[in-house]
Short mmCIF file of C-alpha atoms in Angstrom, two decimals:
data_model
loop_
_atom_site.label_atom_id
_atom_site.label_comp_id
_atom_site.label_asym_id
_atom_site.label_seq_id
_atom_site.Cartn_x
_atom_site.Cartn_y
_atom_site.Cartn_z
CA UNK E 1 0.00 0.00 0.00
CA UNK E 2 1.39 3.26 -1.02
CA UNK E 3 2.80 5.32 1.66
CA UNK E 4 2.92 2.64 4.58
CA UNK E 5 5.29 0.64 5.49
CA UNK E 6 5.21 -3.23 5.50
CA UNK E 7 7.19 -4.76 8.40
CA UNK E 8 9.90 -7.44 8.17
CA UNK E 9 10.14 -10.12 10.94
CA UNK E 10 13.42 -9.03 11.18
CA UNK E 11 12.80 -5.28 11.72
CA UNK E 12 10.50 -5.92 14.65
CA UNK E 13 13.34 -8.07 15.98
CA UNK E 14 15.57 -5.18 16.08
CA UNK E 15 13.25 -2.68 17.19
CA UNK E 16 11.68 -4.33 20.23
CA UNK E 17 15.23 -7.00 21.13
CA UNK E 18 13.71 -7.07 24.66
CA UNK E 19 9.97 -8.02 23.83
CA UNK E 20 8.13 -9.35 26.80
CA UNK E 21 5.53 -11.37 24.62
CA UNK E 22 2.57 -9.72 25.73
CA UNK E 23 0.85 -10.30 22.24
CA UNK E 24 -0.53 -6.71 22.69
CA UNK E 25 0.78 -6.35 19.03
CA UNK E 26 -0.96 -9.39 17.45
CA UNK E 27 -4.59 -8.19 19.13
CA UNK E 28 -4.03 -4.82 17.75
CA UNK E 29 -3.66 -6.21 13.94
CA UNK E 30 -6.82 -6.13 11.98
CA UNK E 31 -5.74 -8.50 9.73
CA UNK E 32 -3.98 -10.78 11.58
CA UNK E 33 -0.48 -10.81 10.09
CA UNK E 34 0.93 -11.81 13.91
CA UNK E 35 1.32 -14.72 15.86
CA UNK E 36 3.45 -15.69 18.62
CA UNK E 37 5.59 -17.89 17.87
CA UNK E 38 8.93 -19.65 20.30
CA UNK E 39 11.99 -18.14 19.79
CA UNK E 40 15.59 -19.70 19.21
CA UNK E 41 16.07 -18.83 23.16
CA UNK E 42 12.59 -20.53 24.33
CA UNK E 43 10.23 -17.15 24.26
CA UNK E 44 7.32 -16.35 22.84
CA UNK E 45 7.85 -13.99 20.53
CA UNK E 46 5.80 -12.41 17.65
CA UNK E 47 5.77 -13.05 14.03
CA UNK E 48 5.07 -11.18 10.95
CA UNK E 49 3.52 -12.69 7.61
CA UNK E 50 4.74 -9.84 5.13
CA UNK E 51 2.35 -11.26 3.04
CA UNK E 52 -0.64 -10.18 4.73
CA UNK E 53 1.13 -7.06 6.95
CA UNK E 54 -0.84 -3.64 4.99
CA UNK E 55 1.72 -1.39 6.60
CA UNK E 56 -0.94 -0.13 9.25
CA UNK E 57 1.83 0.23 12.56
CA UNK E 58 -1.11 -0.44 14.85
CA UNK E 59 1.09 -2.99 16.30
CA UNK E 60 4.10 -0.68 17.08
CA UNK E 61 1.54 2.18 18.15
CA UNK E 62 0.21 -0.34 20.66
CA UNK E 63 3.31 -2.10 21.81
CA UNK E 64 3.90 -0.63 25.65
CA UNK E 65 7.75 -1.21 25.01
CA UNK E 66 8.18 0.90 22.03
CA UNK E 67 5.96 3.46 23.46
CA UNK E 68 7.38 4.04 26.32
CA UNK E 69 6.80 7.43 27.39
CA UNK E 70 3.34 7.00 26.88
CA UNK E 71 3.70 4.05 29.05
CA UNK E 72 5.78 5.78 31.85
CA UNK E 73 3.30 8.76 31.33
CA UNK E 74 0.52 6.27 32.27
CA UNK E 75 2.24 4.51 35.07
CA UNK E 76 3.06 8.22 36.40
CA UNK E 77 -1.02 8.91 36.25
CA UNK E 78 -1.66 5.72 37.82
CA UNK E 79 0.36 6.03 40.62
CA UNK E 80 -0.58 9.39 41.46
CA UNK E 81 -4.09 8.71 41.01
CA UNK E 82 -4.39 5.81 43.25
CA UNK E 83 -2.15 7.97 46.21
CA UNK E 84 0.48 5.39 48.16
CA UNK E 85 0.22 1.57 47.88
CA UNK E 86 -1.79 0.19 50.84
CA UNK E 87 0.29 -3.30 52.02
CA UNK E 88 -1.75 -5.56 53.76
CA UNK E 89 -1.84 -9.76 54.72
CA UNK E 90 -4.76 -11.67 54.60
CA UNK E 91 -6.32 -14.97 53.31
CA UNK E 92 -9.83 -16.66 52.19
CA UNK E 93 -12.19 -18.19 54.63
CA UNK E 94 -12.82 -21.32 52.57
CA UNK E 95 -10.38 -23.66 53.94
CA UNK E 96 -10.51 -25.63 50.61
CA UNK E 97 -9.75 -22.71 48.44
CA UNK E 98 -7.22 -21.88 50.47
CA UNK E 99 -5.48 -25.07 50.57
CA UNK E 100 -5.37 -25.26 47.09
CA UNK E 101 -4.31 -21.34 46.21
CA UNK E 102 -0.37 -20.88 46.15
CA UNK E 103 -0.91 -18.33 49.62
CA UNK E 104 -4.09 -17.32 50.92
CA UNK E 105 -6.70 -17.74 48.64
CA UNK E 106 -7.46 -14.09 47.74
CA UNK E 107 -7.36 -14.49 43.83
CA UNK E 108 -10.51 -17.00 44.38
CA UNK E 109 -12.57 -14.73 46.79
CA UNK E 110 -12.33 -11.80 44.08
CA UNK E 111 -12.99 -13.89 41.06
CA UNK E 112 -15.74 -15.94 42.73
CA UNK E 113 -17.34 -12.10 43.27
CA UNK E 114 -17.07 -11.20 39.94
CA UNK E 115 -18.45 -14.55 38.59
CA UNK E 116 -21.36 -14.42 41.24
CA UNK E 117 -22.58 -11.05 39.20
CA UNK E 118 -22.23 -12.47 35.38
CA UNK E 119 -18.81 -11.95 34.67
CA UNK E 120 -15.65 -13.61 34.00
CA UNK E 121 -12.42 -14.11 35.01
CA UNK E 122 -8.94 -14.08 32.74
CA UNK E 123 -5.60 -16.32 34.34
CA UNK E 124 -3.23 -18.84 33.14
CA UNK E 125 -3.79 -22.24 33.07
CA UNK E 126 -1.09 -25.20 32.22
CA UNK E 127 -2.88 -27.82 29.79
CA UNK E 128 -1.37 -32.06 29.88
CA UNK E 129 0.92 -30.61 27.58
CA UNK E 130 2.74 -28.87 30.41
CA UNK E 131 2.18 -25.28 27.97
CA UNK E 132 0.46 -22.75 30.38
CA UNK E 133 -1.91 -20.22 28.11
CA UNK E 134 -4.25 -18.03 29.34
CA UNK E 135 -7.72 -18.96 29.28
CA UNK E 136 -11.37 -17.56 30.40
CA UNK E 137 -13.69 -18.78 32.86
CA UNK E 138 -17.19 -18.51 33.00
CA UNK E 139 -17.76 -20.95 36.25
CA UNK E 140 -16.47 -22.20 39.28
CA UNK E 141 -15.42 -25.59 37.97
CA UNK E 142 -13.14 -23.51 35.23
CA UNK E 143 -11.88 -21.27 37.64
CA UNK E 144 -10.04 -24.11 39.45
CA UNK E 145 -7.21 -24.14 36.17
CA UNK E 146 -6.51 -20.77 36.94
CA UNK E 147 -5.39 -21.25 40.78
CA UNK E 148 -1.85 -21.69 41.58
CA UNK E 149 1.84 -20.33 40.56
CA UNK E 150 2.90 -21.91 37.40
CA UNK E 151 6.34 -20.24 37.22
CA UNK E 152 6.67 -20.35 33.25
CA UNK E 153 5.48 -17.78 30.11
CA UNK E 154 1.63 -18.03 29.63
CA UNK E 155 1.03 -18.14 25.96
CA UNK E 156 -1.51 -15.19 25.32
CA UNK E 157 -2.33 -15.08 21.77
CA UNK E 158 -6.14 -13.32 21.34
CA UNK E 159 -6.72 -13.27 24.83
CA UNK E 160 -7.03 -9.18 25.33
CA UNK E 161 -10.03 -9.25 22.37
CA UNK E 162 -11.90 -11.43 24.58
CA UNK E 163 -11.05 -8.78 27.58
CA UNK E 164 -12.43 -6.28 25.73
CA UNK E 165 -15.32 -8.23 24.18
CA UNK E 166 -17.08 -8.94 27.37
CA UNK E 167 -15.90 -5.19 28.65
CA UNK E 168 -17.88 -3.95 25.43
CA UNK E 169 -21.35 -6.17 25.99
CA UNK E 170 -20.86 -4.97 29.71
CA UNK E 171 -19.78 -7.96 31.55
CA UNK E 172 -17.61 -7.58 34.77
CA UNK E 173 -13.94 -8.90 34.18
CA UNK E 174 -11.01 -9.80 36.06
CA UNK E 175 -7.89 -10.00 34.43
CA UNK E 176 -4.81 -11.91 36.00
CA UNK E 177 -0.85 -12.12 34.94
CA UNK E 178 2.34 -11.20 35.18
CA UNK E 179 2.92 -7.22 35.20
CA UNK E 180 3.94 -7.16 31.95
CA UNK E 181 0.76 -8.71 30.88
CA UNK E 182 -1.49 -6.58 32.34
CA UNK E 183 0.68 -3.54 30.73
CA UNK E 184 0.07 -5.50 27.00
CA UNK E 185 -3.50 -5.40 28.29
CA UNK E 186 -3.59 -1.49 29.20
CA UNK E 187 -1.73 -0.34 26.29
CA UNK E 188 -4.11 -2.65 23.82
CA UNK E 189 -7.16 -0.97 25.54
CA UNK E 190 -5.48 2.51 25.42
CA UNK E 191 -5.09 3.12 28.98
CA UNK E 192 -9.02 3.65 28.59
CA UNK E 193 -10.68 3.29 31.94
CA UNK E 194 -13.32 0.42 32.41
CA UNK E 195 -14.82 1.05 35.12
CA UNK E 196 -16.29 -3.01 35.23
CA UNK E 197 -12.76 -4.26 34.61
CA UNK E 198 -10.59 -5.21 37.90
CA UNK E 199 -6.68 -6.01 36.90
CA UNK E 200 -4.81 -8.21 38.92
CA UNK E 201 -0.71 -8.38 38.72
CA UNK E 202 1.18 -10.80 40.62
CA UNK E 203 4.78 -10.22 42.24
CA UNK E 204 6.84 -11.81 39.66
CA UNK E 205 10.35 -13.27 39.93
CA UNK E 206 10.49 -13.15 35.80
CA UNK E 207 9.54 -15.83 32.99
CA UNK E 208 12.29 -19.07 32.55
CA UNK E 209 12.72 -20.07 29.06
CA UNK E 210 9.87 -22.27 27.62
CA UNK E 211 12.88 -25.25 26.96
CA UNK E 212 13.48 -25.43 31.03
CA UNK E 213 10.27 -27.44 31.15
CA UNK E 214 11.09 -30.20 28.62
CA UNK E 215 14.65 -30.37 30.12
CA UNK E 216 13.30 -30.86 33.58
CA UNK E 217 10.73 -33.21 32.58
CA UNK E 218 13.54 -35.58 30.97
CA UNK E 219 15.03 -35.58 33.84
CA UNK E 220 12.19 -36.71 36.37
CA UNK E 221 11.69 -39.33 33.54
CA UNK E 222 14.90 -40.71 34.46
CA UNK E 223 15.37 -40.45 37.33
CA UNK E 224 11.79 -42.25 37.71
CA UNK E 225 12.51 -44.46 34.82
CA UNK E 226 9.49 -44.07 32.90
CA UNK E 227 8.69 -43.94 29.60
CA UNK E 228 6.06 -41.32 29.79
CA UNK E 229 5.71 -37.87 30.88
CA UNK E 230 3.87 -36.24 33.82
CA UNK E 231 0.88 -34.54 32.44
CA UNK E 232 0.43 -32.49 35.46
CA UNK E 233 3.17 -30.45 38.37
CA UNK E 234 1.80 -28.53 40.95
CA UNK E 235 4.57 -26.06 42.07
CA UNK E 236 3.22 -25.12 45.18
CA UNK E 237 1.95 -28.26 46.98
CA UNK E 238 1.02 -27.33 50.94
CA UNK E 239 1.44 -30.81 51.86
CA UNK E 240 4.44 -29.96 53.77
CA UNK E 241 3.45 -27.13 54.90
CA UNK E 242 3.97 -23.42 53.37
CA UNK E 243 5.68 -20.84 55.94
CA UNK E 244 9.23 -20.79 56.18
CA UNK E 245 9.61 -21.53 52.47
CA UNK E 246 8.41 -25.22 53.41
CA UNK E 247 6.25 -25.70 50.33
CA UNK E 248 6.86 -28.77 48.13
CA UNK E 249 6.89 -29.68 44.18
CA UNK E 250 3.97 -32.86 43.01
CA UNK E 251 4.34 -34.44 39.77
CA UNK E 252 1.87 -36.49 38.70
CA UNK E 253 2.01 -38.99 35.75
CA UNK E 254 -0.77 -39.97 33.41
CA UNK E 255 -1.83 -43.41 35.67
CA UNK E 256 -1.85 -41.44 39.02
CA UNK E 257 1.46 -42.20 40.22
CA UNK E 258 3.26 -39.17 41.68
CA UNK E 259 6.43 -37.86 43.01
CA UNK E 260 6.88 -34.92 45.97
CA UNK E 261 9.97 -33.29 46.98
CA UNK E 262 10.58 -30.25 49.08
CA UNK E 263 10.77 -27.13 46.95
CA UNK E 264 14.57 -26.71 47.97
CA UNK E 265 15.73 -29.98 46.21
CA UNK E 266 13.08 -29.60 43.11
CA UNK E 267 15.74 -29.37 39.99
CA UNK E 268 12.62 -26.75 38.18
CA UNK E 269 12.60 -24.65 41.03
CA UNK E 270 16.12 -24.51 41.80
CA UNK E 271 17.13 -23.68 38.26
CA UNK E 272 14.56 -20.61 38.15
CA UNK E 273 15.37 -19.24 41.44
CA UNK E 274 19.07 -19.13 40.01
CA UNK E 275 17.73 -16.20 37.65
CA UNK E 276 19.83 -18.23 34.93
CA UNK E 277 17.37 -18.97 32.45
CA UNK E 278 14.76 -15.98 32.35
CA UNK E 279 14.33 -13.80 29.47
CA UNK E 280 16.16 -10.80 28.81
CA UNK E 281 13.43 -8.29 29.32
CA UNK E 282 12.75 -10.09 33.09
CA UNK E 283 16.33 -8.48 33.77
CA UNK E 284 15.21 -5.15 32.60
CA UNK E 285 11.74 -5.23 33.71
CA UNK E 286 9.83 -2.23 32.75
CA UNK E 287 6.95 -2.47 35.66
CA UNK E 288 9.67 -3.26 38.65
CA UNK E 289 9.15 -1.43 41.52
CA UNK E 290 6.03 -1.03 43.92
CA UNK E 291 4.92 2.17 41.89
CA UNK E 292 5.86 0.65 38.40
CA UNK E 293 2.34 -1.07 38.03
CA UNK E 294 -0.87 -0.79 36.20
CA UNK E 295 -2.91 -3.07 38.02
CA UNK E 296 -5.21 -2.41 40.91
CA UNK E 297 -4.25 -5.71 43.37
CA UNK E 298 -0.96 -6.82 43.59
CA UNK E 299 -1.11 -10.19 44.94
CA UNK E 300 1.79 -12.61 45.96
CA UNK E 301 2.97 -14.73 49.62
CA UNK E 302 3.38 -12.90 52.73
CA UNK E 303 6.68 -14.29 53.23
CA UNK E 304 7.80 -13.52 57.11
CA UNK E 305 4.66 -13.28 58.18
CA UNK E 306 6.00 -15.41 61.04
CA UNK E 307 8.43 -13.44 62.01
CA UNK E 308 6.66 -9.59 61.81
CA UNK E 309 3.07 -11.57 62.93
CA UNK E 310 4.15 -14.58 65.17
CA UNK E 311 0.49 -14.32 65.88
CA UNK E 312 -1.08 -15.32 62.77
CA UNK E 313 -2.10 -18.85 61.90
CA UNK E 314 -0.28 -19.16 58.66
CA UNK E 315 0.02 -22.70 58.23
CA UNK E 316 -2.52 -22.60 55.16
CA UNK E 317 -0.98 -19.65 53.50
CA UNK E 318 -1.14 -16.10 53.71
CA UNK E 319 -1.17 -13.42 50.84
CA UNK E 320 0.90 -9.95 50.68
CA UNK E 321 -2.08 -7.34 48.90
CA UNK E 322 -1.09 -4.39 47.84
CA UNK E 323 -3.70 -2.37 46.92
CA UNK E 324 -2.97 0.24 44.13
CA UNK E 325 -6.40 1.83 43.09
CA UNK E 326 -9.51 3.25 45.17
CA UNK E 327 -11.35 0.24 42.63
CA UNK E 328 -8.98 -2.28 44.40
CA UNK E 329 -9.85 -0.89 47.51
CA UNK E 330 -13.88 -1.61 46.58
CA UNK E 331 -13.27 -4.64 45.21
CA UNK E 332 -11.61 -6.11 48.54
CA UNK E 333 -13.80 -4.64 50.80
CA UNK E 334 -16.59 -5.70 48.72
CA UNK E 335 -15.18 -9.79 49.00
CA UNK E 336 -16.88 -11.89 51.56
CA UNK E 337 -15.01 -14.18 53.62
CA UNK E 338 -12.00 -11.99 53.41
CA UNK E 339 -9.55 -11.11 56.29
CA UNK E 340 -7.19 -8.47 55.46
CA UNK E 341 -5.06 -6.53 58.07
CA UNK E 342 -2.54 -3.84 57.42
CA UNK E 343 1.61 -4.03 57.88
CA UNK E 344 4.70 -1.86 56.71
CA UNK E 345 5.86 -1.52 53.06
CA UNK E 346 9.01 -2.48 55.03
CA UNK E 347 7.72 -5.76 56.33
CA UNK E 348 5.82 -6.44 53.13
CA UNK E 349 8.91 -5.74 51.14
CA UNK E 350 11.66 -7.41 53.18
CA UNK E 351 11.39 -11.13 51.79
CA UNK E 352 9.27 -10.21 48.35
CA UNK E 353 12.40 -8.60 46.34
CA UNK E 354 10.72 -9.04 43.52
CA UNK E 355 8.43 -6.17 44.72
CA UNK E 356 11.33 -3.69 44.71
CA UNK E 357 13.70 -4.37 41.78
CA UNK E 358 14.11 -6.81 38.34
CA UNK E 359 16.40 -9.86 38.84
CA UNK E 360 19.86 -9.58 38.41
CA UNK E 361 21.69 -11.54 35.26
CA UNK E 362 23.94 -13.41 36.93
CA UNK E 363 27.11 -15.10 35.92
CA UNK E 364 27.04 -18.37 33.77
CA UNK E 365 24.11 -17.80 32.47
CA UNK E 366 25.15 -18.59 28.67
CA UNK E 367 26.64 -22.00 29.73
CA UNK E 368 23.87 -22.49 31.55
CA UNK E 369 21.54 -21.66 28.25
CA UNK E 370 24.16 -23.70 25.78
CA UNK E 371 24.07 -26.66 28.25
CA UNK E 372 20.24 -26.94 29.01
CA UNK E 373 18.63 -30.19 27.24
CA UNK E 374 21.88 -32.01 27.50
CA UNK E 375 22.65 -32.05 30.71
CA UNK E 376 21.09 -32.86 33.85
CA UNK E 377 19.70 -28.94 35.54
CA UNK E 378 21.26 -30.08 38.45
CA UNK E 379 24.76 -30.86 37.44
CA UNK E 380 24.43 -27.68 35.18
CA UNK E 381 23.48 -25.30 38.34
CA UNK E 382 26.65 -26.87 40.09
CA UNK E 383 29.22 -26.15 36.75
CA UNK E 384 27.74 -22.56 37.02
CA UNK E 385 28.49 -22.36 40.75
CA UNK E 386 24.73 -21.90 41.77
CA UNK E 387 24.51 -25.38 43.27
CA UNK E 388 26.88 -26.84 46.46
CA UNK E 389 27.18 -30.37 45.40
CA UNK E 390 27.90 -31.48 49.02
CA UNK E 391 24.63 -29.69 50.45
CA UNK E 392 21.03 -30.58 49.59
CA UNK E 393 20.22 -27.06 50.14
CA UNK E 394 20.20 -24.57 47.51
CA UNK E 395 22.37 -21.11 48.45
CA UNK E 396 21.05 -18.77 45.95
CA UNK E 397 17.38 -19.13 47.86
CA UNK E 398 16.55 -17.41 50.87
CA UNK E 399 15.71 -20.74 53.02
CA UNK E 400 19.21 -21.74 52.00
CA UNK E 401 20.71 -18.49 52.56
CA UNK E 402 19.31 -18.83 55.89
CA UNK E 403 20.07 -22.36 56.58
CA UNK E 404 23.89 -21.89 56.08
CA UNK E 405 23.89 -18.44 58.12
CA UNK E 406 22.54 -20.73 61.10
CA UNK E 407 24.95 -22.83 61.17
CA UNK E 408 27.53 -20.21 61.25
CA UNK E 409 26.21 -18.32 64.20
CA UNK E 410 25.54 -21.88 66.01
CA UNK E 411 28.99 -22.41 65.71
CA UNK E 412 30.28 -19.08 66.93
CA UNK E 413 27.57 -18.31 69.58
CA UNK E 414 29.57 -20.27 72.69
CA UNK E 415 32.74 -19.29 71.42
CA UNK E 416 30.78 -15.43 72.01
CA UNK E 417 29.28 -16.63 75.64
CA UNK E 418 32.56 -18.19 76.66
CA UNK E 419 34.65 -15.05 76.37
#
């Protein structure tokens, strides 16, 4: 078409090298000339068919990363509008629910609300396939896929047209993801105000590359010596508990059989703590930082809850809320069965870093990327130094951290008493 320009694949690769994968772009296109497909590196990434591409730049109008002082303009009016975060702990008082939510429960409460009034709510889900996408549901029994941490890149394809679909015939909505996600979703609605629509962001540690899964899956294999794959891993099993990190990792395989190990000797959950693998917009995350968002909730795990609320029952699982929005504010008050009570930004903040600042690239990271599929993730995390292979416990995670520092003062403390 005369006078627009028809993008290249490559150009977009060069003009947006950090991409997030929102799919904000490929929802913009009117013709759709985008899809998202996985990159060399294990990201989803999107594609242009120059075939069908009319040169419209509705995609790089729309895209929150190319745009960013529009963006930072909007997260500037966001902040100021809403006045200071609010921090608070709380859970759900359906026992069940709260069992099976990764803290305590306070996604469920919220979308059960907005289901009980017509609408519908908007989170990831990981299919057999062990692929999480983003999906809609319309009912309770659909709104069980979207509990839980699934600690990999949700494949979002059309997902914001169906946002904005039910926004347009009225319908309440709750969206759920990542930060980034609900940025794509802002930016694709343009930073319009819906007053029915309630965005939920959750603290995020950044996205591992999509091949970390099959790697890790080949391994429990072995190790198991099975033919077939699990078709199901629940990253945040409470069976052993959930306060002081004590969470566990279930895989389940496709005749019932499973396998549970504590978090801190779970190869997956070692090898994304290690901040090794993530993609390279995670390390340069554009929504970092407390005032950074564009959701209303912030939800994650009120980790140290037992040490700045000794009081608290936490055995179940507590969330850390923080509420950005007066809408937030409604929505929470509004939720029945809810128990919220206020703490510090400092006590909210101290053991969710993630709140505060990106993760750091760390060393080793490209042998750790050239090695993964060939080698077993644990023998890779100890070549990279990120794994003692004379300790079960992992140093690069807080629990670890801990665990060693204990042992240090235990040592010294009488030497200390004796003097």
């Amino acid at each position: 078409m005369a006078g627009k320009q028809v993008l290249s694949e490559d150009e977009l690769r060069q003009r947006v090298p950090d991409c997030t994968g929102c799919a904000a772009c490929l929802c913009a296109c009117g013709v759709q000339a985008i899809r998202m497909v996985e990159s060399p590196e294990g990201f989803y990434r999107p594609s242009i068919d120059s075939g069908r591409c009319v040169g419209c730049c509705k995609c790089m109008r729309t895209c929150p990363v190319l745009n960013e002082v529009q963006r930072k303009a909007e997260q500037k009016r966001h902040t100021e509008s809403g006045g200071e975060p609010k921090f608070l702990y709380g859970w759900y008082g359906d026992a069940v629910a709260r069992e099976s939510s990764s803290s305590g429960g306070i996604f469920t409460a919220l979308a059960r609300g907005v289901l009980q009034r017509g609408g519908c709510v908007f989170g990831a889900a990981m299919g057999v396939d062990m692929r999480v996408r983003h999906a809609r549901a319309t009912s309770e029994e659909a709104l069980g896929a979207l509990r839980g941490a699934k600690y990999m890149q949700s494949r979002m394809d059309g997902i914001y047209r169906e946002v904005k679909a039910a926004l347009v015939a009225g319908r309440p909505v709750l969206f759920c993801g990542v930060p980034c996600q609900v940025g794509g979703l802002r930016a694709y609605l343009g930073y319009k105000a819906w007053p029915q629509l309630l965005t939920i962001d959750v603290v995020c540690h950044g996205v591992p590359t999509l091949h970390l899964m099959p790697a890790y899956l080949a391994d429990e294999m072995h190790r198991a010596g099975r033919a077939d794959a699990p078709t199901s891993v629940n990253f945040r099993d409470k069976c052993s508990g959930w306060g002081h990190y004590g969470y566990s990792v279930t895989l389940t395989w496709p005749d019932g059989t499973q396998r549970t190990v504590p978090q801190g000797k779970d190869a997956y959950i070692r090898a994304y703590l290690s901040d090794l693998l993530l993609s390279k917009a995670c390390y340069n995350c554009r929504y970092s930082g407390v005032r950074g968002k564009l959701s209303d909730i912030t939800l994650g795990d009120a980790w140290g809850i037992w040490e700045a609320c000794p009081e608290v029952d936490w055995r179940q699982g507590v969330s850390l809320v923080v509420v950005h929005t007066d809408k937030g504010a409604s929505s929470l008050s509004g939720a029945e069965g809810v128990e919220l009570h206020r703490w510090s930004e400092e006590e909210a903040t101290l053991h969710n870093p993630s709140l505060l600042r990106p993760a750091s690239e760390p060393p080793g990271t490209e042998v750790a990327r050239r090695l993964l599929g060939g080698v077993a993730l644990e023998k890779i995390l100890i070549r990279v130094g990120k794994l003692n292979p004379n300790n079960n416990k992992s140093f690069f995670h807080p629990k670890g951290a801990l665990h060693v520092l204990r042992k240090i003062l235990c040592a010294l403390l009488p030497r200390c008493i004796s003097r």
